Short mmCIF file of C-alpha atoms in Angstrom, two decimals:
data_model
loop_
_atom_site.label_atom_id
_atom_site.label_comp_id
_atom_site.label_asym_id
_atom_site.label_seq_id
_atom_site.Cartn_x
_atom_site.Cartn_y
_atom_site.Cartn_z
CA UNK A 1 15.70 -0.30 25.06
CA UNK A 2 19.64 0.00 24.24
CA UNK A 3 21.32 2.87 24.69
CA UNK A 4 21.77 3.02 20.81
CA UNK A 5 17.80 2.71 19.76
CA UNK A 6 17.74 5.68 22.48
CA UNK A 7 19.85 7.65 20.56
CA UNK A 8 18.53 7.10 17.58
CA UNK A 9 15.04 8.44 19.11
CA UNK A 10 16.71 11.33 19.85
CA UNK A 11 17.96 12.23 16.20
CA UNK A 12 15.57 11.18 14.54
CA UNK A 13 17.48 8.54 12.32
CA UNK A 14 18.95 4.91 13.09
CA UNK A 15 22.38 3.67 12.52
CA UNK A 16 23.04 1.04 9.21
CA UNK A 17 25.08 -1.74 11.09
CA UNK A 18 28.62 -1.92 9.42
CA UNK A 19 27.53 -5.67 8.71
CA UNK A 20 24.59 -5.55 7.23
CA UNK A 21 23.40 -7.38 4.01
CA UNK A 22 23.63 -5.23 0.69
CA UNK A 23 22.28 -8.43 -1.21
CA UNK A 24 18.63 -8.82 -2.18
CA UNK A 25 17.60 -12.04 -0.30
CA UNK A 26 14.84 -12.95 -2.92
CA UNK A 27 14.68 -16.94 -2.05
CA UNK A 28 14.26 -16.10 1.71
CA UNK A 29 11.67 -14.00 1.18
CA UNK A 30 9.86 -16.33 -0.73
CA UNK A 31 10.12 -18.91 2.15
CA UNK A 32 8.85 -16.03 4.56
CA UNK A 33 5.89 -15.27 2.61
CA UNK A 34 5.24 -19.64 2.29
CA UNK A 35 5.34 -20.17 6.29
CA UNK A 36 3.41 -16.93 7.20
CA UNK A 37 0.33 -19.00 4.90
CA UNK A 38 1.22 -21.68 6.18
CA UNK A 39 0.88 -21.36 9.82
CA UNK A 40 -2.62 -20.25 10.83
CA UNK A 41 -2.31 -21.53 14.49
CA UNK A 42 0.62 -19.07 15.49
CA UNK A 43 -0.53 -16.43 17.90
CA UNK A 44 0.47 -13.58 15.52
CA UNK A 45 -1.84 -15.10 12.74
CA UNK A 46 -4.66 -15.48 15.33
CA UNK A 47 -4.41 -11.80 16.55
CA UNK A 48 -4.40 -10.21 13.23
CA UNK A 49 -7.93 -11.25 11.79
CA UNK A 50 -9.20 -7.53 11.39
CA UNK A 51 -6.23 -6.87 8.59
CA UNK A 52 -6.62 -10.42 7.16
CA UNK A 53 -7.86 -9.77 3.77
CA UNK A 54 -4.68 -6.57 3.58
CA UNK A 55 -2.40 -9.39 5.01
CA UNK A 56 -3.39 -11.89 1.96
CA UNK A 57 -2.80 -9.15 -0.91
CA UNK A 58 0.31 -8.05 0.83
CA UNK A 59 1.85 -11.89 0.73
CA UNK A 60 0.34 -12.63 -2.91
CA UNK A 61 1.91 -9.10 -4.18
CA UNK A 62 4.86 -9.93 -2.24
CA UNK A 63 5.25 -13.28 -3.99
CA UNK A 64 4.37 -11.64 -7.53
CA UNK A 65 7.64 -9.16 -7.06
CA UNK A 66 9.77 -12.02 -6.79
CA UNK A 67 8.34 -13.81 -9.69
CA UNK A 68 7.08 -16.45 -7.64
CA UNK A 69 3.38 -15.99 -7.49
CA UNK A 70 2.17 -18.82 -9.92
CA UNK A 71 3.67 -21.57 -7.65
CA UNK A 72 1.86 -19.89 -4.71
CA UNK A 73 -1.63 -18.93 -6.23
CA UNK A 74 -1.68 -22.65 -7.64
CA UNK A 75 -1.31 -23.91 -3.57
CA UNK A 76 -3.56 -21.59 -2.15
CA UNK A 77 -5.87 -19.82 -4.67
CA UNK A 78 -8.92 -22.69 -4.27
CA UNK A 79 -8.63 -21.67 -0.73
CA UNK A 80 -8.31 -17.51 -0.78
CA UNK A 81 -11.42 -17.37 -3.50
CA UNK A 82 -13.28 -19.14 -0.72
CA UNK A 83 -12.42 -16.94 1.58
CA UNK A 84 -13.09 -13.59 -0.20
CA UNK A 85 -16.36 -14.33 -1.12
CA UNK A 86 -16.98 -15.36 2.16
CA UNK A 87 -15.98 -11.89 3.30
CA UNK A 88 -18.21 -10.16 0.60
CA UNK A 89 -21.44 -8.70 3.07
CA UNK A 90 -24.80 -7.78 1.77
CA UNK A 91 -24.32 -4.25 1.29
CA UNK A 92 -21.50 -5.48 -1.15
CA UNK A 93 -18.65 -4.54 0.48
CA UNK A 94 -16.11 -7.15 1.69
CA UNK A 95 -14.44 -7.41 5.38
CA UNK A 96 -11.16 -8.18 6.70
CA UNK A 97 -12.84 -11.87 7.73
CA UNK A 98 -15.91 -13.50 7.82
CA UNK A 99 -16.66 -12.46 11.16
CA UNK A 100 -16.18 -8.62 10.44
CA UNK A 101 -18.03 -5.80 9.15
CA UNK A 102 -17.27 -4.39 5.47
CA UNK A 103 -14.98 -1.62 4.86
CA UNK A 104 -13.41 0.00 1.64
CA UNK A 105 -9.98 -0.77 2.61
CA UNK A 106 -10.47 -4.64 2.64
CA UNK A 107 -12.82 -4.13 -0.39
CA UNK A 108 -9.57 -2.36 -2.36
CA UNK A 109 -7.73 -5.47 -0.84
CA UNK A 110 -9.65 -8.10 -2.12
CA UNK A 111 -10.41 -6.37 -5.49
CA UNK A 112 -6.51 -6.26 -5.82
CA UNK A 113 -6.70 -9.95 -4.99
CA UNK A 114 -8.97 -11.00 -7.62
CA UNK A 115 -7.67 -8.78 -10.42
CA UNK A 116 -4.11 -10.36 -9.49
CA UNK A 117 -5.77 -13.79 -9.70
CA UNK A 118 -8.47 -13.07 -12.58
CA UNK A 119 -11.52 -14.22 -10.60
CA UNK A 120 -13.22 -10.69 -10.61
CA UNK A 121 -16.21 -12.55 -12.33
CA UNK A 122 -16.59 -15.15 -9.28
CA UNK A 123 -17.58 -11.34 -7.06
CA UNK A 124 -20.61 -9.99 -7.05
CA UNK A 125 -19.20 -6.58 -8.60
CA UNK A 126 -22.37 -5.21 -8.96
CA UNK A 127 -23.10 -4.98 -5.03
CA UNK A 128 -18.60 -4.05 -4.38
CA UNK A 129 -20.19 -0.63 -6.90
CA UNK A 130 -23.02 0.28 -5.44
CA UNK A 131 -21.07 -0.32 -1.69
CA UNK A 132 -18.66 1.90 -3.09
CA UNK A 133 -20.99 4.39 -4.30
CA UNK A 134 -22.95 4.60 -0.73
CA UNK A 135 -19.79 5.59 0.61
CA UNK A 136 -19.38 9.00 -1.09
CA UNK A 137 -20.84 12.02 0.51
CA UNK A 138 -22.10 15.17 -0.82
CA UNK A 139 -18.45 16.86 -0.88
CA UNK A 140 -16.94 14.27 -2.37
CA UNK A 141 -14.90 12.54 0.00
CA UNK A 142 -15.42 8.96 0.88
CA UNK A 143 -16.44 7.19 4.50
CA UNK A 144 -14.20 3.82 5.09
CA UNK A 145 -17.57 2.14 6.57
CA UNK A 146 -20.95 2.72 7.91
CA UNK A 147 -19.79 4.72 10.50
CA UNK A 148 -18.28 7.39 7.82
CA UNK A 149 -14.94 7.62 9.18
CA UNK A 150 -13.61 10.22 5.98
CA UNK A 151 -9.70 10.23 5.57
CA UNK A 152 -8.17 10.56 1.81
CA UNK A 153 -7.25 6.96 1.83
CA UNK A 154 -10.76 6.34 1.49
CA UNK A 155 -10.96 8.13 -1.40
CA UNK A 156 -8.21 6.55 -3.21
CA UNK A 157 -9.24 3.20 -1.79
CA UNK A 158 -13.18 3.96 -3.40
CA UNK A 159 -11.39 5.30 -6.57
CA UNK A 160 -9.05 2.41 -7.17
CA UNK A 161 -11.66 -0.36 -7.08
CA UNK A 162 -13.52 1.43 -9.60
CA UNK A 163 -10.78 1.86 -11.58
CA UNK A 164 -10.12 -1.44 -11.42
CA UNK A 165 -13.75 -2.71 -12.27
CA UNK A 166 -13.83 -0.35 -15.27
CA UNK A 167 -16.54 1.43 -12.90
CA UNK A 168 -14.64 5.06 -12.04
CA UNK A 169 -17.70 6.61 -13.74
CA UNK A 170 -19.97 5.57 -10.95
CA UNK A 171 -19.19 8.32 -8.56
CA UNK A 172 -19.01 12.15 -8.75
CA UNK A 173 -15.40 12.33 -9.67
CA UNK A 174 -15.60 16.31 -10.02
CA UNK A 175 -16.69 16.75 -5.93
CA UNK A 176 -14.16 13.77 -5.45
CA UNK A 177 -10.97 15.82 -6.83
CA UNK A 178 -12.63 19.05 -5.44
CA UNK A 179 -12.41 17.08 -1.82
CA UNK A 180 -8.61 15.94 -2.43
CA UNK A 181 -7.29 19.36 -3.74
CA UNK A 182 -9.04 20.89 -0.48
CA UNK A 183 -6.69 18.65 1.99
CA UNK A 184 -3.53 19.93 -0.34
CA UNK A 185 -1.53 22.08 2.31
CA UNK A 186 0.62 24.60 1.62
CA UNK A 187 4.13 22.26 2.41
CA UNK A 188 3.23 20.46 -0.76
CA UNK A 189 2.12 17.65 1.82
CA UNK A 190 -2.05 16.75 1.96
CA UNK A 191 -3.50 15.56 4.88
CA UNK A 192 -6.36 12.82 5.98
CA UNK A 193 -8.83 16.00 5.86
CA UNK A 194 -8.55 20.33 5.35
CA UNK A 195 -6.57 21.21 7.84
CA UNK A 196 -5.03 18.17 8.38
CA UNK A 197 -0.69 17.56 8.96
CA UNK A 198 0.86 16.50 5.66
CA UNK A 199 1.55 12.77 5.54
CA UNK A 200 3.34 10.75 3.52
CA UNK A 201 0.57 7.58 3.18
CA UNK A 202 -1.32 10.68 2.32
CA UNK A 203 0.54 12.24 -0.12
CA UNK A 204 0.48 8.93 -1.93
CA UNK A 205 -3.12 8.14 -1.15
CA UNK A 206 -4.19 11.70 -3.05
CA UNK A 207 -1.26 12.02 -6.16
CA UNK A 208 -2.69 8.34 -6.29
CA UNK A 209 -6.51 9.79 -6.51
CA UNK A 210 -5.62 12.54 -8.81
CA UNK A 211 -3.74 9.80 -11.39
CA UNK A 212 -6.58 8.08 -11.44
CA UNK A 213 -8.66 10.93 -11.95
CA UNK A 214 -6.65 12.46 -14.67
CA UNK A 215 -5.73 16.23 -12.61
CA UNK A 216 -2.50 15.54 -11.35
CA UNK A 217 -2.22 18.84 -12.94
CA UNK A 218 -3.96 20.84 -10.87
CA UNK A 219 -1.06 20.97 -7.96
CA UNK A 220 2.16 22.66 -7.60
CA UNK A 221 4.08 19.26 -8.45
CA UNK A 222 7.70 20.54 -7.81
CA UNK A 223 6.35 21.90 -4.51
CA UNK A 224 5.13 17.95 -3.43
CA UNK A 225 8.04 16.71 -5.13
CA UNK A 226 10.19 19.09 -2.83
CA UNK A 227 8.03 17.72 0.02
CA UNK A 228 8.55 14.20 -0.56
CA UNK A 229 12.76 14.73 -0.88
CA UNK A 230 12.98 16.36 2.39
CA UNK A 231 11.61 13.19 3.68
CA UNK A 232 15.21 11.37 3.06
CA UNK A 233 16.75 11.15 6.41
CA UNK A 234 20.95 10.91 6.66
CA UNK A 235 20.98 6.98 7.08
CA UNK A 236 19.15 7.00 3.77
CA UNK A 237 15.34 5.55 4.85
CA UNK A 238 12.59 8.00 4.62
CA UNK A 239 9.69 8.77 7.09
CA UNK A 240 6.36 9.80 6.92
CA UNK A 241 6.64 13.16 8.48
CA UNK A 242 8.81 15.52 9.61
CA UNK A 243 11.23 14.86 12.90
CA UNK A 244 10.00 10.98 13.09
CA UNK A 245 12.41 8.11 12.36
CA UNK A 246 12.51 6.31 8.97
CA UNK A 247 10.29 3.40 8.09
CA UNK A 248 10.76 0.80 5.20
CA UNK A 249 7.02 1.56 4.59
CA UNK A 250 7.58 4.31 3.51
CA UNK A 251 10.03 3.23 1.24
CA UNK A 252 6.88 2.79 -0.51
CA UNK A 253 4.44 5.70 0.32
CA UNK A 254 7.22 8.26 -0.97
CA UNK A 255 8.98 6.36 -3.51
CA UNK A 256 6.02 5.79 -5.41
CA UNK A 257 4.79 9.38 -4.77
CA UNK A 258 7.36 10.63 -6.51
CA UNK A 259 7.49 8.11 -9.11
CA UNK A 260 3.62 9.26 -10.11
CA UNK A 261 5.15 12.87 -9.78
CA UNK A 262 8.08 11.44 -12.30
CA UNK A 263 10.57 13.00 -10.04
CA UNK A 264 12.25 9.73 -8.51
CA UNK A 265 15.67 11.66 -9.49
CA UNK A 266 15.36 13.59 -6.02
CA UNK A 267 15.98 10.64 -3.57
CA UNK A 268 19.71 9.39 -3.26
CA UNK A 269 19.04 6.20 -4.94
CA UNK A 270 22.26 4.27 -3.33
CA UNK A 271 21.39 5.32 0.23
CA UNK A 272 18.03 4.42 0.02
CA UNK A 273 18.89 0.68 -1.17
CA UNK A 274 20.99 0.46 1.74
CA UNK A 275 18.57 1.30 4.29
CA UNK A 276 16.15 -1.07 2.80
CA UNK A 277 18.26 -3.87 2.47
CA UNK A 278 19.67 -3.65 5.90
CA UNK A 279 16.14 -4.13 7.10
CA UNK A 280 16.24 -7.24 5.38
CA UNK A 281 16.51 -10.53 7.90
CA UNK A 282 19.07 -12.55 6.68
CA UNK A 283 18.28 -15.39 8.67
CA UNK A 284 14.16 -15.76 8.62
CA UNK A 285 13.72 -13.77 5.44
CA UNK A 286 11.39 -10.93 5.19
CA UNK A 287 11.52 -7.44 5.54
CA UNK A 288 10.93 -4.94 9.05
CA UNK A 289 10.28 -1.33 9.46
CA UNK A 290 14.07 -0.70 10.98
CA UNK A 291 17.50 -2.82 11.18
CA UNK A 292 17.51 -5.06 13.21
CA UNK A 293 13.58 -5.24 13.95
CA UNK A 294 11.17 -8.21 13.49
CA UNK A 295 10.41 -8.92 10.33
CA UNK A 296 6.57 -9.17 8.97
CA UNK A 297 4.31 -9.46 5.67
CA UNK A 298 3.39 -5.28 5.84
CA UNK A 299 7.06 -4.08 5.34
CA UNK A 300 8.32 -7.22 3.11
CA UNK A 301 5.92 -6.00 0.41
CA UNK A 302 6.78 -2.31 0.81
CA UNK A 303 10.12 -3.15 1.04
CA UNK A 304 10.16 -5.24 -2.19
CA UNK A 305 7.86 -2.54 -3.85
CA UNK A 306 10.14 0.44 -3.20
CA UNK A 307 13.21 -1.43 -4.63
CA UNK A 308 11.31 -2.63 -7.94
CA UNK A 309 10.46 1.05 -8.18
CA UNK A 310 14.39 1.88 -7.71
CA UNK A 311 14.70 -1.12 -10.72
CA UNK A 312 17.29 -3.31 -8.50
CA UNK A 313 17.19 -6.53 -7.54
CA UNK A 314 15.36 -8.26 -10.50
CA UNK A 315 12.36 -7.90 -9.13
CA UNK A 316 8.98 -7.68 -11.15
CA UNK A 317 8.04 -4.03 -12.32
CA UNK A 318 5.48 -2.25 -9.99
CA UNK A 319 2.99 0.06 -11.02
CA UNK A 320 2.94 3.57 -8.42
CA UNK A 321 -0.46 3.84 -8.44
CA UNK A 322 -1.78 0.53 -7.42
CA UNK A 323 1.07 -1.51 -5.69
CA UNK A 324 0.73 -4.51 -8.23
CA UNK A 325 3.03 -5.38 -10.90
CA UNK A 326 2.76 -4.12 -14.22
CA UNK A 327 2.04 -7.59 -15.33
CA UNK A 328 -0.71 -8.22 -12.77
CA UNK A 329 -2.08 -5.01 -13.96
CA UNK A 330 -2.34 -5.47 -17.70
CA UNK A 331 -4.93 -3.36 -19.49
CA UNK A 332 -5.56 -1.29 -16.08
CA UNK A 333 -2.14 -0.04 -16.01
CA UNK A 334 -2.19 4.19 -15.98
CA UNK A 335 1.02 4.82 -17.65
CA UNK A 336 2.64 2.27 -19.77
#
């Protein structure tokens, strides 16, 4: 590790190289997206089966920010249908592969996948319902899988799909809001349980649930709003948590936080632009969690997401609530 990654450890922040790109490198990114399809015998593709179906809806959102998605669906859409049916399991949820067990994150994943590419009707959306429904317990919150891991992005993974499948009145939705307002801390933060550190995946994951569910009222907004703004660090990126480094992710998970809050006003718009497109590689494309890190699929989306949110770059509008475009989203959009 160089002496200046150590440092940055130690503060808590990273340095913006003097050089680095302010330009939104949209074409690259398209050709990042293209070759991480493309090659399925690299030994990074291989080793990341258990997030495949996340990995395909990050690269077709990806490619639907940069207004290139009908090109790409038309070359691989015969081929990802295949695949997410294949993944669809008995119980009705849908897996990461084939060769994996179900769970509601890749079931959000692939629901995203199919709304973006309007084959909902080739699913069997009865059985993704009544999956989701099994994985509610009595006080409301939501197990990712058979083993009943509960964490609140279970919650707003279960209530999402619903949404999406016009289904949201399938569940208890009363315990379900009574569950997220009980992992509300008082920071303004929420956690993955009570009790629970605030988070900034989680913050998103429950002002997400609470959209859905219509009770964004029932918090302290300006308090999570506060929350979310101290998350700005000097070199202008934003972390997850207090005293940890920045992260392009969450570029994302607090951007659109406060977005669904409407309090976007409280970041330093400039700065963060800056940090994100210094994360940017000018030379493969794509988008990493740091400068000067390897790029990958994850943090090109977020990346792309949290500047459509900050309306730069000519990127597609994203809806805060879902991570697709506005346009993807049509009639399920929450706020228009």
């Amino acid at each position: 590790m160089s002496l200046g990654a150590v440092l940055d450890m130690a503060r808590k922040d990273v340095t913006i190289p003097a050089n680095a790109t302010t330009q939104i490198l949209k074409e690259l990114h398209a050709d990042f997206i293209r070759k991480q399809e493309k090659d399925h015998a690299s030994l990074e593709y291989l080793t990341t089966e258990f997030l495949r179906m996340s990995g395909l809806y990050w690269c077709f959102t990806a490619m639907d920010l940069l207004g290139e998605l009908e090109a790409f669906a038309d070359a691989e859409e015969a081929e990802v249908v295949r695949t997410v049916r294949e993944c669809q399991k008995p119980c009705g949820g849908i897996a990461p592969a084939p060769n994996h067990e179900a769970h509601i994150l890749y079931t959000l994943s692939a629901v995203q996948i199919a709304v973006m590419l309007k084959f909902v009707d080739q699913l069997d959306v009865e059985g993704i319902v009544k999956y989701v429904k099994s994985r509610q317990n009595p006080d409301g919150s939501f197990g990712g899988d058979r083993y009943n891991e509960i964490d609140t992005r279970f919650s707003f993974c279960a209530l999402a799909i619903l949404h999406l499948l016009d289904r949201l009145y399938e569940v208890d939705t009363e315990s379900a809001t009574e569950y997220i307002l009980s992992c509300h801390n008082t920071d303004g933060g929420f956690g993955t349980r009570p009790g629970s550190e605030s988070h900034s995946g989680q913050v998103y994951c429950c002002l997400g649930s609470l959209a859905i569910l219509g009770r964004l009222e029932l918090i302290d907004q300006d308090r999570t709003g506060e929350w979310l703004a101290q998350r700005q660090c000097d070199s202008g990126g934003l972390n997850g948590r207090p005293d940890k480094l920045p992260d392009v992710c969450y570029s994302w998970w607090v951007l659109a936080s406060l977005a669904i809050l409407g309090q976007l006003e409280k970041i330093d718009k400039g700065a963060m632009i800056k940090f994100i497109t210094a994360c940017q590689d000018d030379e493969t494309g794509g988008f990493s969690d740091r400068p000067g890190d390897v790029a990958d699929p994850f943090h090109t989306v977020f990346g792309l997401a949290g500047l459509s949110l900050l309306e730069v770059g000519g990127l597609e509008p994203i809806d805060a609530v879902f991570c697709m475009t506005k346009k993807a989203l049509g009639e399920k959009l929450l706020y228009r």
